[in-house]
CSV table of C-alpha atoms in Angstrom, one decimal:
chain,number,residue,atom,x,y,z
A,1,MET,CA,0.0,-0.1,0.0
A,2,THR,CA,3.0,2.3,-0.4
A,3,ASN,CA,1.7,3.9,-3.6
A,4,VAL,CA,-1.7,5.0,-2.1
A,5,ALA,CA,-3.8,6.9,-4.7
A,6,GLY,CA,-3.6,10.6,-4.1
A,7,GLY,CA,-0.2,10.6,-2.3
A,8,LEU,CA,0.9,10.5,1.2
A,9,ALA,CA,-0.5,14.1,2.0
A,10,ARG,CA,-3.9,13.2,0.7
A,11,VAL,CA,-4.2,9.9,2.5
A,12,GLY,CA,-2.9,11.6,5.7
A,13,PHE,CA,-5.4,14.4,5.4
A,14,ARG,CA,-8.3,12.2,4.7
A,15,GLY,CA,-7.3,9.9,7.6
A,16,ALA,CA,-6.9,12.9,9.9
A,17,VAL,CA,-10.3,14.3,8.8
A,18,TRP,CA,-12.1,11.1,9.7
A,19,GLN,CA,-10.2,10.7,12.9
A,20,GLY,CA,-10.8,14.3,13.6
A,21,LEU,CA,-14.5,14.0,13.0
A,22,ALA,CA,-14.6,11.1,15.4
A,23,LEU,CA,-12.5,13.2,17.9
A,24,VAL,CA,-14.8,16.1,17.7
A,25,GLY,CA,-17.9,14.0,18.0
A,26,GLY,CA,-16.5,12.0,20.8
A,27,LYS,CA,-15.0,14.9,22.7
A,28,ALA,CA,-18.1,17.0,22.3
A,29,ILE,CA,-20.0,14.3,24.2
A,30,VAL,CA,-17.1,14.0,26.8
A,31,LEU,CA,-17.1,17.7,27.2
A,32,ILE,CA,-20.9,17.9,27.9
A,33,THR,CA,-20.5,15.1,30.3
A,34,THR,CA,-17.6,16.7,32.1
A,35,ILE,CA,-19.5,20.0,32.4
A,36,VAL,CA,-22.6,18.4,33.9
A,37,LEU,CA,-20.5,16.1,36.2
A,38,ALA,CA,-18.4,19.1,37.4
A,39,ARG,CA,-21.7,20.6,38.8
A,40,LEU,CA,-22.8,17.2,40.3
A,41,LEU,CA,-19.5,16.0,41.9
A,42,SER,CA,-17.4,17.8,44.3
A,43,PRO,CA,-13.6,18.4,43.6
A,44,GLU,CA,-12.7,15.6,46.1
A,45,GLN,CA,-14.9,13.0,44.3
A,46,TYR,CA,-13.5,14.2,41.0
A,47,GLY,CA,-10.1,13.7,42.3
A,48,LEU,CA,-10.8,10.2,43.6
A,49,VAL,CA,-11.8,9.0,40.1
A,50,ALA,CA,-8.8,10.8,38.6
A,51,ALA,CA,-6.4,8.9,40.9
A,52,ALA,CA,-8.0,5.5,39.9
A,53,LEU,CA,-7.9,6.4,36.2
A,54,VAL,CA,-4.4,7.4,36.3
A,55,LEU,CA,-3.3,4.0,37.7
A,56,MET,CA,-5.6,2.2,35.2
A,57,ALA,CA,-3.9,4.1,32.3
A,58,TYR,CA,-0.5,2.8,33.3
A,59,VAL,CA,-1.8,-0.9,33.2
A,60,GLU,CA,-3.8,-0.4,29.9
A,61,THR,CA,-0.7,1.0,28.2
A,62,VAL,CA,1.1,-2.3,28.4
A,63,ALA,CA,-2.0,-4.6,28.3
A,64,ASP,CA,-1.2,-5.9,24.8
A,65,ALA,CA,2.7,-5.7,25.2
A,66,GLY,CA,2.9,-3.4,22.1
A,67,VAL,CA,1.8,-6.0,19.7
A,68,ALA,CA,-0.9,-3.8,18.2
A,69,GLN,CA,1.8,-1.4,17.1
A,70,ALA,CA,3.8,-4.3,15.7
A,71,LEU,CA,0.9,-5.2,13.5
A,72,VAL,CA,1.0,-1.8,11.9
A,73,TYR,CA,4.8,-2.1,11.3
A,74,LEU,CA,5.2,-5.7,10.2
A,75,PRO,CA,4.1,-7.1,6.8
A,76,PRO,CA,0.4,-8.1,6.9
A,77,SER,CA,-0.3,-11.8,7.6
A,78,GLY,CA,-2.9,-13.9,9.3
A,79,VAL,CA,-0.4,-15.7,11.6
A,80,ALA,CA,1.0,-12.4,12.8
A,81,ALA,CA,-2.5,-11.1,13.7
A,82,ARG,CA,-3.4,-14.4,15.5
A,83,SER,CA,-0.2,-14.3,17.4
A,84,ALA,CA,-0.8,-10.8,18.4
A,85,LEU,CA,-4.3,-11.5,19.6
A,86,LEU,CA,-2.9,-14.5,21.7
A,87,VAL,CA,-0.5,-12.2,23.5
A,88,SER,CA,-3.2,-9.6,24.1
A,89,VAL,CA,-5.7,-12.1,25.6
A,90,VAL,CA,-3.1,-13.7,27.9
A,91,LEU,CA,-1.5,-10.5,29.1
A,92,GLY,CA,-4.7,-8.5,29.3
A,93,THR,CA,-6.5,-11.2,31.4
A,94,SER,CA,-3.5,-11.5,33.8
A,95,LEU,CA,-3.2,-7.7,34.3
A,96,ALA,CA,-7.0,-7.3,34.8
A,97,LEU,CA,-6.9,-10.0,37.6
A,98,LEU,CA,-3.8,-8.4,39.1
A,99,THR,CA,-5.4,-5.1,39.1
A,100,PHE,CA,-8.6,-6.2,40.8
A,101,PHE,CA,-6.9,-8.0,43.6
A,102,SER,CA,-4.4,-5.2,44.1
A,103,ALA,CA,-7.0,-2.6,44.5
A,104,PRO,CA,-6.6,-2.4,48.4
A,105,TRP,CA,-2.9,-1.8,48.0
A,106,ILE,CA,-3.4,0.8,45.4
A,107,ALA,CA,-5.9,2.6,47.7
A,108,GLY,CA,-3.3,2.5,50.5
A,109,LEU,CA,-0.7,4.1,48.2
A,110,PHE,CA,-2.8,7.2,47.8
A,111,GLN,CA,-4.1,6.9,51.4
A,112,LEU,CA,-7.6,7.1,49.9
A,113,PRO,CA,-9.6,4.1,50.8
A,114,ASP,CA,-12.5,5.0,48.5
A,115,VAL,CA,-10.2,4.5,45.5
A,116,GLY,CA,-10.1,0.8,46.0
A,117,PRO,CA,-13.6,-0.1,44.7
A,118,LEU,CA,-13.1,2.3,41.8
A,119,VAL,CA,-10.0,0.5,40.7
A,120,GLN,CA,-11.8,-2.8,40.9
A,121,VAL,CA,-14.5,-1.5,38.5
A,122,LEU,CA,-11.9,-0.1,36.2
A,123,SER,CA,-10.1,-3.5,36.0
A,124,ILE,CA,-12.8,-4.4,33.5
A,125,ALA,CA,-11.5,-1.6,31.2
A,126,VAL,CA,-8.0,-3.1,31.3
A,127,LEU,CA,-9.2,-6.4,29.9
A,128,ALA,CA,-11.4,-4.6,27.3
A,129,THR,CA,-8.5,-2.5,26.2
A,130,SER,CA,-6.3,-5.5,25.5
A,131,LEU,CA,-9.0,-7.4,23.7
A,132,GLY,CA,-9.8,-4.3,21.4
A,133,ALA,CA,-6.1,-3.6,20.6
A,134,VAL,CA,-5.7,-6.0,17.7
A,135,PRO,CA,-8.9,-5.3,15.7
A,136,GLU,CA,-8.1,-1.5,16.1
A,137,ALA,CA,-4.6,-2.0,14.9
A,138,LEU,CA,-5.7,-4.0,11.9
A,139,LEU,CA,-8.1,-1.1,10.8
A,140,ARG,CA,-5.2,1.5,11.3
A,141,ARG,CA,-2.8,-0.7,9.4
A,142,ASP,CA,-5.1,-0.8,6.4
A,143,LEU,CA,-5.7,2.9,6.6
A,144,LEU,CA,-9.5,2.4,7.2
A,145,PHE,CA,-9.9,5.5,9.3
A,146,ARG,CA,-13.3,6.3,8.0
A,147,ARG,CA,-14.6,2.9,9.2
A,148,LEU,CA,-12.9,3.2,12.6
A,149,ALA,CA,-14.3,6.7,13.3
A,150,VAL,CA,-17.4,5.3,14.7
A,151,ALA,CA,-15.8,3.5,17.6
A,152,PRO,CA,-14.7,6.5,19.7
A,153,ILE,CA,-18.1,8.1,19.2
A,154,ILE,CA,-19.9,5.0,20.6
A,155,ARG,CA,-17.4,4.9,23.5
A,156,ALA,CA,-18.0,8.5,24.4
A,157,LEU,CA,-21.8,8.0,24.2
A,158,VAL,CA,-21.8,4.9,26.4
A,159,THR,CA,-19.5,6.5,29.0
A,160,GLY,CA,-21.4,9.8,29.0
A,161,VAL,CA,-24.9,8.4,29.3
A,162,LEU,CA,-24.1,5.8,32.0
A,163,SER,CA,-22.0,8.3,34.0
A,164,LEU,CA,-24.8,10.9,33.9
A,165,VAL,CA,-27.5,8.5,34.8
A,166,LEU,CA,-25.5,7.1,37.8
A,167,ALA,CA,-24.4,10.5,38.9
A,168,PHE,CA,-28.0,12.0,38.9
A,169,ALA,CA,-29.0,8.7,40.9
A,170,GLY,CA,-26.4,9.8,43.5
A,171,TYR,CA,-23.7,7.3,43.0
A,172,GLY,CA,-20.9,10.0,43.1
A,173,ALA,CA,-17.4,9.0,42.0
A,174,PHE,CA,-18.6,5.5,41.2
A,175,SER,CA,-20.7,6.9,38.3
A,176,LEU,CA,-17.6,8.1,36.3
A,177,ALA,CA,-15.6,4.9,36.9
A,178,ALA,CA,-18.6,2.7,35.8
A,179,GLY,CA,-19.2,4.8,32.8
A,180,THR,CA,-15.5,4.7,31.8
A,181,ALA,CA,-15.5,0.9,32.1
A,182,ALA,CA,-18.6,0.4,30.1
A,183,GLY,CA,-17.4,2.8,27.4
A,184,THR,CA,-14.1,0.8,26.9
A,185,VAL,CA,-16.0,-2.4,26.6
A,186,ALA,CA,-18.2,-0.8,23.9
A,187,TYR,CA,-15.1,0.4,22.1
A,188,ALA,CA,-13.6,-3.0,21.9
A,189,ALA,CA,-16.9,-4.6,20.9
A,190,THR,CA,-17.3,-2.1,18.1
A,191,CYS,CA,-13.7,-2.6,16.7
A,192,TRP,CA,-14.3,-6.4,16.6
A,193,TRP,CA,-17.6,-5.8,14.8
A,194,LEU,CA,-15.8,-3.6,12.2
A,195,VAL,CA,-13.3,-6.3,11.3
A,196,ARG,CA,-15.7,-9.2,11.6
A,197,LYS,CA,-14.9,-10.8,8.2
A,198,GLY,CA,-11.2,-10.7,8.8
A,199,ALA,CA,-11.1,-11.3,12.6
A,200,PRO,CA,-8.2,-13.4,13.6
A,201,TRP,CA,-10.2,-15.7,16.0
A,202,GLN,CA,-8.1,-18.8,15.7
A,203,ILE,CA,-5.5,-17.9,18.3
A,204,TRP,CA,-4.4,-21.6,18.6
A,205,ARG,CA,-3.0,-21.3,15.0
A,206,VAL,CA,0.1,-19.3,15.8
A,207,ALA,CA,3.9,-19.7,15.0
A,208,LYS,CA,7.0,-19.0,17.2
A,209,ASP,CA,8.5,-16.7,14.5
A,210,ALA,CA,5.3,-14.6,14.4
A,211,LEU,CA,5.2,-14.4,18.2
A,212,ARG,CA,8.8,-13.5,18.3
A,213,ALA,CA,8.4,-10.9,15.7
A,214,ASN,CA,5.5,-9.3,17.4
A,215,LEU,CA,7.2,-9.2,20.8
A,216,LYS,CA,10.6,-8.1,19.4
A,217,PHE,CA,8.9,-4.9,18.0
A,218,GLY,CA,6.1,-4.6,20.5
A,219,VAL,CA,7.8,-4.8,23.8
A,220,PRO,CA,10.1,-1.8,23.3
A,221,VAL,CA,7.2,0.1,21.9
A,222,ALA,CA,5.1,-0.8,25.0
A,223,GLY,CA,8.0,0.2,27.2
A,224,SER,CA,8.1,3.5,25.4
A,225,ASN,CA,4.4,4.0,25.7
A,226,LEU,CA,4.5,3.2,29.4
A,227,LEU,CA,7.2,5.7,30.0
A,228,ALA,CA,5.3,8.3,28.0
A,229,ARG,CA,2.2,7.5,30.0
A,230,LEU,CA,4.3,7.9,33.2
A,231,ILE,CA,5.6,11.2,32.0
A,232,PHE,CA,2.1,12.3,31.0
A,233,ASP,CA,0.4,11.3,34.3
A,234,ILE,CA,3.1,11.4,36.9
A,235,ASP,CA,1.9,14.9,38.0
A,236,TYR,CA,-1.5,13.4,38.9
A,237,VAL,CA,0.2,10.7,41.1
A,238,ILE,CA,2.4,13.3,42.8
A,239,ILE,CA,-0.4,15.7,43.5
A,240,GLY,CA,-2.7,12.9,44.7
A,241,VAL,CA,0.0,11.6,47.1
A,242,ILE,CA,1.3,15.0,48.5
A,243,LEU,CA,-1.7,17.3,48.1
A,244,GLY,CA,-4.7,15.0,48.3
A,245,ALA,CA,-8.0,14.3,46.4
A,246,GLN,CA,-9.3,17.9,46.4
A,247,ALA,CA,-6.2,19.4,44.9
A,248,LEU,CA,-6.1,16.6,42.4
A,249,GLY,CA,-9.7,17.4,41.5
A,250,TYR,CA,-8.9,21.0,40.7
A,251,TYR,CA,-5.8,20.1,38.8
A,252,THR,CA,-7.5,17.4,36.8
A,253,LEU,CA,-10.4,19.6,35.7
A,254,ALA,CA,-7.9,22.3,34.7
A,255,PHE,CA,-6.2,19.7,32.5
A,256,ARG,CA,-9.5,18.6,30.9
A,257,LEU,CA,-9.7,21.4,28.3
A,258,PRO,CA,-6.1,21.3,27.0
A,259,GLU,CA,-6.3,17.5,27.0
A,260,ALA,CA,-9.5,17.4,25.0
A,261,LEU,CA,-8.8,20.3,22.6
A,262,ILE,CA,-5.1,19.9,22.0
A,263,ILE,CA,-3.2,16.8,23.3
A,264,ASN,CA,-5.9,14.3,22.2
A,265,VAL,CA,-5.7,15.8,18.7
A,266,PHE,CA,-2.0,14.8,18.7
A,267,PHE,CA,-3.0,11.3,19.7
A,268,VAL,CA,-5.4,11.1,16.9
A,269,LEU,CA,-2.8,12.4,14.4
A,270,SER,CA,-0.4,9.9,15.8
A,271,THR,CA,-2.6,7.0,14.9
A,272,VAL,CA,-2.8,8.4,11.3
A,273,LEU,CA,0.9,9.4,10.9
A,274,PHE,CA,2.5,6.3,12.2
A,275,PRO,CA,1.1,3.9,9.6
A,276,LEU,CA,1.8,6.6,7.0
A,277,TYR,CA,5.4,7.1,7.9
A,278,THR,CA,5.7,3.3,8.0
A,279,GLN,CA,4.5,3.2,4.4
A,280,VAL,CA,7.3,5.4,3.2
A,281,GLN,CA,10.1,4.2,5.7
A,282,HIS,CA,12.2,3.2,2.8
A,283,GLN,CA,11.6,6.3,0.8
A,284,PRO,CA,13.8,9.0,2.7
A,285,GLU,CA,12.7,12.0,0.6
A,286,ARG,CA,9.0,11.2,1.0
A,287,LEU,CA,9.5,10.5,4.7
A,288,ARG,CA,11.3,13.8,5.3
A,289,ASP,CA,8.8,15.8,3.4
A,290,GLY,CA,5.8,14.1,5.1
A,291,TYR,CA,7.4,14.6,8.5
A,292,LEU,CA,8.1,18.3,8.0
A,293,LYS,CA,4.4,18.8,7.0
A,294,GLY,CA,3.3,16.9,10.0
A,295,VAL,CA,5.4,19.2,12.3
A,296,ARG,CA,4.2,22.2,10.6
A,297,VAL,CA,0.5,21.4,11.1
A,298,GLN,CA,0.8,20.0,14.5
A,299,SER,CA,2.8,22.9,15.9
A,300,LEU,CA,0.7,25.5,14.2
A,301,TYR,CA,-2.5,24.0,15.7
A,302,GLY,CA,-1.0,23.2,19.1
A,303,MET,CA,0.6,26.6,19.7
A,304,THR,CA,-2.2,28.7,18.5
A,305,ALA,CA,-4.9,26.6,20.4
A,306,GLY,CA,-2.8,26.5,23.6
A,307,VAL,CA,-2.1,30.2,23.7
A,308,GLY,CA,-5.8,30.9,22.9
A,309,LEU,CA,-6.9,28.6,25.8
A,310,ALA,CA,-4.6,30.3,28.1
A,311,VAL,CA,-5.9,33.7,27.2
A,312,LEU,CA,-9.5,32.5,27.7
A,313,ALA,CA,-9.0,30.6,30.9
A,314,PRO,CA,-10.2,33.2,33.4
A,315,ILE,CA,-13.5,33.4,31.4
A,316,LEU,CA,-14.1,29.8,30.5
A,317,VAL,CA,-13.6,28.0,33.9
A,318,PRO,CA,-16.4,29.9,35.8
A,319,LEU,CA,-18.5,30.0,32.7
A,320,VAL,CA,-18.3,26.4,31.7
A,321,PHE,CA,-17.8,24.6,35.0
A,322,GLY,CA,-19.1,26.9,37.7
A,323,GLY,CA,-17.7,29.2,40.3
A,324,GLN,CA,-16.7,26.4,42.6
A,325,TRP,CA,-13.8,25.5,40.3
A,326,SER,CA,-12.1,29.0,40.4
A,327,GLU,CA,-9.0,27.4,41.8
A,328,SER,CA,-8.5,25.7,38.5
A,329,VAL,CA,-8.1,29.0,36.5
A,330,ILE,CA,-4.4,29.6,37.0
A,331,PRO,CA,-3.4,26.0,36.5
A,332,LEU,CA,-5.3,25.9,33.3
A,333,VAL,CA,-3.3,28.8,32.0
A,334,PHE,CA,0.0,27.1,32.4
A,335,LEU,CA,-1.3,23.6,31.4
A,336,ALA,CA,-2.6,25.2,28.2
A,337,LEU,CA,0.9,26.6,27.5
A,338,TYR,CA,2.2,23.1,28.5
A,339,ALA,CA,0.1,21.6,25.7
A,340,ALA,CA,1.4,24.2,23.3
A,341,ALA,CA,4.9,23.4,24.2
A,342,ARG,CA,4.2,19.6,23.7
A,343,SER,CA,3.0,20.3,20.2
A,344,LEU,CA,6.6,21.4,19.2
A,345,GLY,CA,7.8,17.9,19.8
A,346,ALA,CA,4.7,16.1,18.3
A,347,GLY,CA,5.5,13.5,15.8
A,348,ALA,CA,9.0,12.6,16.8
A,349,ASN,CA,7.9,9.3,18.5
A,350,ASP,CA,6.0,8.3,15.4
A,351,VAL,CA,9.0,8.6,13.1
A,352,TYR,CA,11.2,6.8,15.6
A,353,LYS,CA,8.8,3.8,15.4
A,354,ALA,CA,8.3,4.1,11.7
A,355,ILE,CA,12.0,3.6,10.9
A,356,GLY,CA,12.2,0.6,13.4
A,357,ARG,CA,14.0,2.5,16.1
A,358,PRO,CA,11.6,2.7,19.1
A,359,GLY,CA,14.6,2.5,21.4
A,360,ILE,CA,15.2,6.2,20.8
A,361,SER,CA,11.8,7.0,22.4
A,362,ILE,CA,12.6,4.8,25.4
A,363,THR,CA,15.9,6.7,26.0
A,364,PHE,CA,14.3,10.1,25.8
A,365,SER,CA,11.4,8.9,28.1
A,366,LEU,CA,13.8,7.6,30.7
A,367,ILE,CA,15.8,10.9,30.7
A,368,ARG,CA,12.7,13.0,30.9
A,369,LEU,CA,11.2,10.9,33.7
A,370,ALA,CA,14.4,11.2,35.6
A,371,VAL,CA,14.2,15.0,35.3
A,372,LEU,CA,10.5,15.5,35.7
A,373,VAL,CA,9.9,13.5,38.9
A,374,PRO,CA,12.2,15.4,41.2
A,375,VAL,CA,11.2,18.7,39.6
A,376,LEU,CA,7.5,18.0,40.2
A,377,LEU,CA,8.1,16.7,43.7
A,378,VAL,CA,9.8,20.0,44.5
A,379,ALA,CA,7.0,22.0,42.8
A,380,ALA,CA,4.3,20.2,44.6
A,381,GLN,CA,5.5,21.9,47.8
A,382,TRP,CA,4.1,25.1,46.5
A,383,GLY,CA,0.7,23.7,45.1
A,384,ILE,CA,-0.8,22.8,41.8
A,385,ILE,CA,0.1,26.2,40.1
A,386,ALA,CA,3.8,25.4,40.6
A,387,VAL,CA,3.3,21.9,39.3
A,388,ALA,CA,1.6,23.2,36.1
A,389,CYS,CA,4.5,25.8,35.6
A,390,ALA,CA,7.0,23.0,36.0
A,391,GLN,CA,5.2,20.8,33.5
A,392,MET,CA,5.2,23.7,30.9
A,393,ALA,CA,9.0,24.3,31.3
A,394,THR,CA,10.0,20.7,31.1
A,395,ALA,CA,7.7,20.1,28.1
A,396,LEU,CA,9.4,23.0,26.1
A,397,LEU,CA,12.8,21.7,26.9
A,398,PHE,CA,12.2,18.2,25.8
A,399,ALA,CA,10.2,19.1,22.7
A,400,VAL,CA,13.4,20.9,21.4
A,401,GLY,CA,15.5,17.9,22.2
A,402,MET,CA,13.1,15.3,20.6
A,403,GLN,CA,12.9,17.3,17.3
A,404,THR,CA,16.7,17.8,17.2
A,405,VAL,CA,17.1,14.1,17.4
A,406,ALA,CA,14.4,13.3,14.9
A,407,ALA,CA,15.9,15.7,12.4
A,408,LYS,CA,19.2,14.0,12.8
A,409,VAL,CA,18.0,10.5,12.3
A,410,ILE,CA,16.1,11.2,9.1
A,411,HIS,CA,18.5,13.9,8.0
A,412,ILE,CA,16.6,17.1,8.2
A,413,GLY,CA,18.7,20.4,8.5
A,414,PRO,CA,18.0,22.7,11.4
A,415,LYS,CA,17.0,25.5,9.0
A,416,ALA,CA,14.3,23.3,7.5
A,417,MET,CA,13.0,22.4,11.0
A,418,LEU,CA,13.0,26.0,12.1
A,419,ARG,CA,11.0,27.0,9.0
A,420,ALA,CA,8.4,24.3,9.9
A,421,VAL,CA,7.7,25.7,13.3
A,422,LEU,CA,8.0,29.4,12.5
A,423,PRO,CA,4.3,29.7,11.4
A,424,ALA,CA,3.2,28.3,14.8
A,425,PHE,CA,5.2,31.0,16.7
A,426,ALA,CA,4.0,33.8,14.5
A,427,CYS,CA,0.3,32.8,14.8
A,428,SER,CA,0.5,32.2,18.5
A,429,ILE,CA,1.9,35.7,19.0
A,430,ALA,CA,-1.0,37.0,16.9
A,431,VAL,CA,-3.5,35.1,19.1
A,432,ALA,CA,-2.0,36.5,22.3
A,433,GLY,CA,-2.1,40.0,20.9
A,434,ALA,CA,-5.6,39.7,19.7
A,435,GLY,CA,-6.7,38.4,23.0
A,436,THR,CA,-5.0,41.2,24.9
A,437,ILE,CA,-6.7,43.8,22.6
A,438,MET,CA,-10.1,42.5,23.2
A,439,PHE,CA,-9.7,42.3,27.0
A,440,LEU,CA,-8.8,45.9,27.0
A,441,GLN,CA,-12.2,46.7,25.6
A,442,PRO,CA,-15.3,47.3,27.8
A,443,TYR,CA,-16.4,44.1,29.5
A,444,LEU,CA,-19.6,42.8,27.8
A,445,GLY,CA,-20.2,39.7,29.9
A,446,ALA,CA,-18.4,36.3,29.8
A,447,PRO,CA,-20.2,34.6,26.8
A,448,LEU,CA,-19.9,37.6,24.5
A,449,THR,CA,-16.3,38.4,25.5
A,450,ALA,CA,-15.2,34.9,25.0
A,451,ALA,CA,-16.9,34.8,21.5
A,452,LEU,CA,-15.2,38.1,20.5
A,453,VAL,CA,-11.8,36.9,21.6
A,454,PHE,CA,-12.3,33.7,19.7
A,455,VAL,CA,-13.4,35.3,16.5
A,456,THR,CA,-10.6,38.0,16.7
A,457,ALA,CA,-8.0,35.4,17.3
A,458,ILE,CA,-9.1,33.3,14.2
A,459,ALA,CA,-9.1,36.4,12.1
A,460,ALA,CA,-5.6,37.2,13.3
A,461,VAL,CA,-4.3,33.7,12.5
A,462,TYR,CA,-5.8,33.8,9.1
A,463,GLY,CA,-4.2,37.1,8.4
A,464,VAL,CA,-0.7,35.9,9.5
A,465,LEU,CA,-1.1,32.8,7.3
A,466,ARG,CA,-2.5,34.6,4.3
A,467,TRP,CA,0.1,37.3,4.1
A,468,GLY,CA,3.0,36.0,6.2
A,469,PHE,CA,3.1,32.4,5.0
A,470,PRO,CA,1.2,32.2,1.7
A,471,THR,CA,2.7,28.9,0.7
A,472,LEU,CA,1.4,27.2,3.9
A,473,HIS,CA,-1.9,29.0,3.5
A,474,ASN,CA,-2.3,27.7,-0.1
A,475,GLU,CA,-1.2,24.1,0.9
A,476,LEU,CA,-3.8,24.0,3.6
A,477,LEU,CA,-6.6,25.3,1.3
A,478,HIS,CA,-5.4,22.8,-1.4
A,479,LEU,CA,-5.8,19.9,1.0
A,480,VAL,CA,-9.3,21.0,2.0
A,481,ARG,CA,-10.4,21.3,-1.6
A,482,ARG,CA,-9.0,18.0,-2.5
A,483,ARG,CA,-10.9,16.5,0.4
A,484,GLN,CA,-14.1,18.2,-0.8
A,485,ASN,CA,-13.6,16.9,-4.4
A,486,ALA,CA,-12.4,13.4,-3.4
A,487,PRO,CA,-14.7,10.4,-3.9
A,488,ALA,CA,-16.1,8.7,-0.9
A,489,ASP,CA,-14.0,6.0,0.6
């Protein structure tokens, strides 16, 4: 499938569109659910669920030993898919049981007894994640992004509906845990339904070579993903242990908007870009060109959205979540800038994996974790605002490092990389300026002020692209027009 009709850019854009539509639909449901739950649950209850979800995320990251990623990288074959599924079933079942029976110990770690039952409920999600990894990987490997787009929407619907029903019934923190577990089961079931004709059910028909190949690639990837997850969530663990459930609730809610609007977009793009980079791993020029385009688009979106969210934070938090969450405002400012900084390093891990060198990601993650943990432990002594500031600074430092190494391994010059991220910096400055100008005007109320800031920022970004970077402006328009004129998948 190397010579995909329409070229790498077109396939990537179409895949990103379908995954983006799924993201928008799913996250719109999640956002509505979060807004309602924020008004039904206390910060402490929200923090309890956050603590349980963080620990479950660590387990789910390695629940398939990375074999799903291996299926995308390795040449397609039935025996490889069956071998991957066997690994997922055995490891997922083992981890789910271990999680269930370890729940009391986990609750003791946080010194929060109420976390134990939540962890036991969420152990169902661990098993469902491992069982759904293989069919999801098969769909991504074959670039069937349009078909896969329905799964996250179904997950969000199931999670949202069940969480809200239980929350209104007075089940508190349990409502969100049960909804999350049910949504994960629904996602796995949907993925299996989507590949029903090619489902690799016969897991007894495996081969040692296929198992070895899956694990050889998958285990380092799983290790890299676990380290990335530790980096992504270690702030939750530190806040929960040192500052308690209430502080964790405020911090978690502050993270919800940058996570939903920015960071999750990068996760979606990663699921599209990794298989695309893999398709051209033996074509250096196409790989370099595709990677630079990916960096340009991801940094442009992440920087402008992050700065815009930071500008709007004082209005959005009380308007959307209610006045009881006012302590989340300043952390949101710095966490939005943290998400913007992360966007500068987006895509590096995908290219490391695509060229068969996931060990680079592991090395980076180990170094970052060694730096991040002591920095956050010190920052936590001054509260969640200091933790958010430390996250922002560390993210910026390592984004530069990751892109420097990525440029070196695929032979991209520093000038080319700087040109790729320059539009992002220019547009983010324009957004900050537009927001400042609007805030200097007479206050017209939260909804109208937020709308005016948003519209002004969009106009400023368009102006910068149109007259400052006309080539990028025309490329983006060209991609949109090609999508509109393209035949249905």
